[in-house]
């Protein structure tokens, strides 16, 4: 008979305990959101037949999307605030209060917006699949409860485990889904014949969504600068990066890019063309500094990352030449391609830095203690 004692058992139990607590809190958050939103939905739908989406009056999908948005914001903020005490997240306790408020608010907004867009899309598809369908108060309430409860549950879990990689993925997902939703909802079917910013000039729901997306995305870029600065500082301390000023320089550049992106949404082209174009140019300049300056600023990173930087900039130049003088596509197509390239590079950059940090952490970590095995003598 042998007994094995693993020295890491207590630590593993602590991790499991933390995960179990977060999972339980997410269930409570989802249940609370479902109950509250269900009561409101029941009050709104009682005594009427309501379509899933479209038509006059209330829509089940619209109520569900708003419920997912509001519940997501509240639950996202609470979950993100509580996660500061989780293992590996304690560093957020040391940041300034106003930075944390901005950080938490932006993370909660992005999660909630994604939940609302997804919820609305589901109901649009359902309505088109069951044309003319109207539901009573019971079915309508159940649908809202399911949307709000599931959104709150998933958002709480997500914000409780925020990492640099997840922040980058959220940014791209938010930009892509929100922009596609704006395009799908636009009333001017010929908007693409002008320029991409035309989406924000219609004065309808589509324009509001497009401009709001740019504003929130701009603040989100400035938010994950906190994570990027921490990761780059870690690489400096571990001797990977040569220049000690690199984390601050890139953080400031990212903040400028985020502010310029928000400015594009705050000042649509039909409101102030000069400021709108100035913000767009500032965003392009900040991106160019990061891409072209990376080989010097981030000296010490693997060379393959710098190859990615040069290839990215080359593709951007080729895309511009296809717009002018080749005139292969119009301005809208070029702007769409340029946005895709910029945010694809940002995603690769963030994930690459995170991977290098993880690799250096694994290299610096001490070997795991051997398992102690006690084998008593056999008893005859």
Coordinates of N, CA and C in Angstrom, one line a residue, residues 178-188 199 202 204-207 209:
X178 N -20.5 45.4 -33.8 CA -21.2 46.7 -33.8 C -21.3 47.4 -35.2
X179 N -20.2 47.3 -35.9 CA -20.1 47.9 -37.2 C -21.1 47.2 -38.2
X180 N -21.1 45.8 -38.1 CA -22.0 45.1 -39.0 C -23.4 45.3 -38.6
X181 N -23.7 45.5 -37.3 CA -25.1 45.8 -36.9 C -25.5 47.2 -37.4
X182 N -24.6 48.2 -37.4 CA -24.8 49.5 -38.0 C -25.1 49.4 -39.4
X183 N -24.3 48.7 -40.2 CA -24.6 48.5 -41.6 C -25.9 47.9 -41.9
X184 N -26.3 46.9 -41.1 CA -27.5 46.2 -41.3 C -28.7 47.0 -41.0
X185 N -28.6 48.0 -40.1 CA -29.7 48.8 -39.7 C -29.8 50.1 -40.5
X186 N -28.8 50.5 -41.3 CA -28.8 51.8 -42.0 C -29.9 51.9 -43.0
X187 N -30.5 53.1 -43.0 CA -31.7 53.3 -43.9 C -31.3 53.7 -45.3
X188 N -30.1 54.3 -45.5 CA -29.6 54.8 -46.8 C -28.9 53.6 -47.4
X199 N -21.8 56.3 -42.5 CA -22.7 55.6 -41.6 C -23.1 56.4 -40.4
X202 N -26.4 59.7 -40.8 CA -27.8 59.5 -41.2 C -28.8 60.1 -40.2
X204 N -30.1 58.5 -37.8 CA -31.0 57.4 -37.3 C -30.3 56.5 -36.3
X205 N -31.0 55.4 -36.0 CA -30.4 54.5 -35.0 C -29.1 53.9 -35.4
X206 N -28.9 53.7 -36.7 CA -27.7 53.1 -37.3 C -26.5 54.1 -37.0
X207 N -26.8 55.4 -37.3 CA -25.8 56.4 -37.1 C -25.4 56.5 -35.6
X209 N -25.6 54.1 -33.4 CA -24.9 52.9 -33.0 C -23.4 53.0 -33.5

